[in-house]
Amino acid sequence: MPDLVIRNGLVVDGTGLPAFCADIAIAGDRIVAIGRVAGRGRQEIDARGRVVAPGFIDPHTHFDAQLLWDGAAKPALEHGVTTIVPGNCSLSLAPLKAAHRMKLVGMFNQIEEMPLKAFREGVVWDWESFPDYLARIRRGLLINVAPLVGHSLLRLWVMDEAAMERTATDAEIAAMQRLLRDCLEAGAIGLSTSYVDMDERLQPVPSRYADAREIEALAAVLGEYGRMLQIVPEFYDPDLTIARLDELAELSLRHGIPTTFSPLFVSPDNVDGVERVMRRVEEQFARGARVWPQVQTRPIDISFSFAVPSLLFFRFPGWYRIIRFGTPETIRAAFADPGTRARLVAEAEPLGALWPKVVLRRATSAANRPLVGKTLGEIAALRGVSPVEAMIDLSLEEDLDAHFLAEGLGHNDDARVGALLAHPLVHVGASDGGAHILSFSTYGDTGYLLARFVRETRALGLEAAVRKLTSDTAAIWGIPDRGRLEPGAVADIVIFDPTTIDRGPEVYVDDVPGDGWRYVRASRGVETVIVGGRIAWSADGGYGDARGQILPGPRAGRVALAAA
């Protein structure tokens, strides 16, 4: 008798082939039959009128810390995501010496906007090695995790403070190679690095001090295992992005590895640049290289307050210096000082078209609550000041806890974004799940793809979109036995209503350790999520008793080397 039978569903099997009506029988953690299942299962789900698809795979997340207090990576599972890839952008939580913990926390705070207090109160530091970190997150794990190891962590482990000062010696590179092998043996799915990120002192992260020799040596180790190299290129400059993807192509060809870079955004000022990048991607694939650009599905919307630093102001040194290195007292004093205020208003002028459209999304004082939902332009008109002055005044009146929303900053041309997502060489990803928790909700990109670009604009068909989220991603990353619905495959499955699937509105919740808050989105239309043959989440019953796995697992996927 099967443990679970899903009946009468519209099966979208992840291959891209047309959907078909069938039952699916599951025994243990595997699919054992697809078709008409005659016998009863110990548990049954009626999926009539619903799509039954492989669980979605999110290849760019930063759930590294959240997994320590939340093994479900909430709310990712609720959106049909059954496998996540943390450790992107050169940052993972292992291997990590005790002496470097606060350094890493500072980098996560600066780059991924993770609150310092969440680390202080939500993390028990009881590991150093990569295997020990994986053992730590296995406790209570409901979702599958395919972890990258961060290049900056390898450098810190081997070089200590020198990792942030210089290139590595041959001996240090050899030590990093050995350490990377250890991580891959333990279950790392690849290596991540960054060419743009800065630490809490606004200095380059350790990975940026690496030279070509070091990258080449680490790629050679990845080649022994056929594992992924993920990078963050200088995405703001198409020429530099193309140069980086050319470097990736050569590494891919020399070492037989997949590579991926992110992000790739479509904005009014870079349409030509994106087209140039994609032409070069096509040229490199034609040579046999694997250089996958990751493209997110959602538009760029950023929330901010001046209680915490916001990357929206990174382009304005005067603003960013005050909010990044100041205390609440010094920030309020700067905003209240007439001379400083005038300089800040002038410095913000290059984005003069943006500020009137920024919305006040949260205020707690009785005087300002009626203004919530109005734009700074509207509030400025009521007060007889400029929109930037209105923003400063509201922040002072709310003790820096006024929250604002800047919508549609980019990646919001549906026709261009839809065409890019449909490109056969584009890898859907770059969600940043688990990061930037006070800037935007990084959850629901899957539902947004299926709602906006399948159901509404029809840029992709249902089968093509599901393939992008499942079997394409599993194949690109070398994730075994996932991404397709077929007998013998692991039963990671999502059941959803194709007429309603979407992401819900962004809401502000206080579920972060240390009395912290974040923006999240609930799912819409997702009804049941199955991980390893067991219900991990359902709309009716909430979270279940599934057990996630570390993928690809210890030693999995190592390429057998010919004897010398």
PDB file of C-alpha atoms in Angstrom, residues 41 46 60 84-85 113 150 163 243 252 268 270 281 301 304 322 333 361 405 432 484 517 523 529 535:
ATOM      1  CA  GLY A  41      -3.023   4.910   0.001  1.00  0.00           C
ATOM      2  CA  ASP A  46      -7.709  14.944  -3.948  1.00  0.00           C
ATOM      3  CA  HIS A  60      19.945  32.189  -4.574  1.00  0.00           C
ATOM      4  CA  ILE A  84      16.986  26.325  -1.143  1.00  0.00           C
ATOM      5  CA  VAL A  85      20.584  27.244  -1.971  1.00  0.00           C
ATOM      6  CA  GLU A 113      20.953  43.651   5.866  1.00  0.00           C
ATOM      7  CA  GLY A 150      31.583  31.229   0.707  1.00  0.00           C
ATOM      8  CA  ALA A 163      42.433  37.850   3.963  1.00  0.00           C
ATOM      9  CA  ALA A 243      34.258  40.572 -18.845  1.00  0.00           C
ATOM     10  CA  SER A 252      33.742  26.408 -17.160  1.00  0.00           C
ATOM     11  CA  PRO A 268      15.061  51.756 -18.485  1.00  0.00           C
ATOM     12  CA  ASN A 270      20.257  49.447 -19.093  1.00  0.00           C
ATOM     13  CA  VAL A 281      25.901  34.447 -22.903  1.00  0.00           C
ATOM     14  CA  ASP A 301      10.662  47.790  -4.594  1.00  0.00           C
ATOM     15  CA  PHE A 304      13.379  51.833   4.311  1.00  0.00           C
ATOM     16  CA  ILE A 322      25.313  59.296   8.790  1.00  0.00           C
ATOM     17  CA  ALA A 333      21.039  65.586  15.405  1.00  0.00           C
ATOM     18  CA  ARG A 361       3.912  52.977   4.732  1.00  0.00           C
ATOM     19  CA  LEU A 405       8.288  52.479   0.263  1.00  0.00           C
ATOM     20  CA  ASP A 432      17.740  36.695  -1.977  1.00  0.00           C
ATOM     21  CA  ARG A 484      10.865  15.937 -12.114  1.00  0.00           C
ATOM     22  CA  TRP A 517      10.804  42.626  12.462  1.00  0.00           C
ATOM     23  CA  SER A 523       1.364  32.562  -0.563  1.00  0.00           C
ATOM     24  CA  VAL A 529       3.856  21.109  -0.169  1.00  0.00           C
ATOM     25  CA  ILE A 535       3.590  16.844   4.017  1.00  0.00           C
TER      26      ILE A 535
END
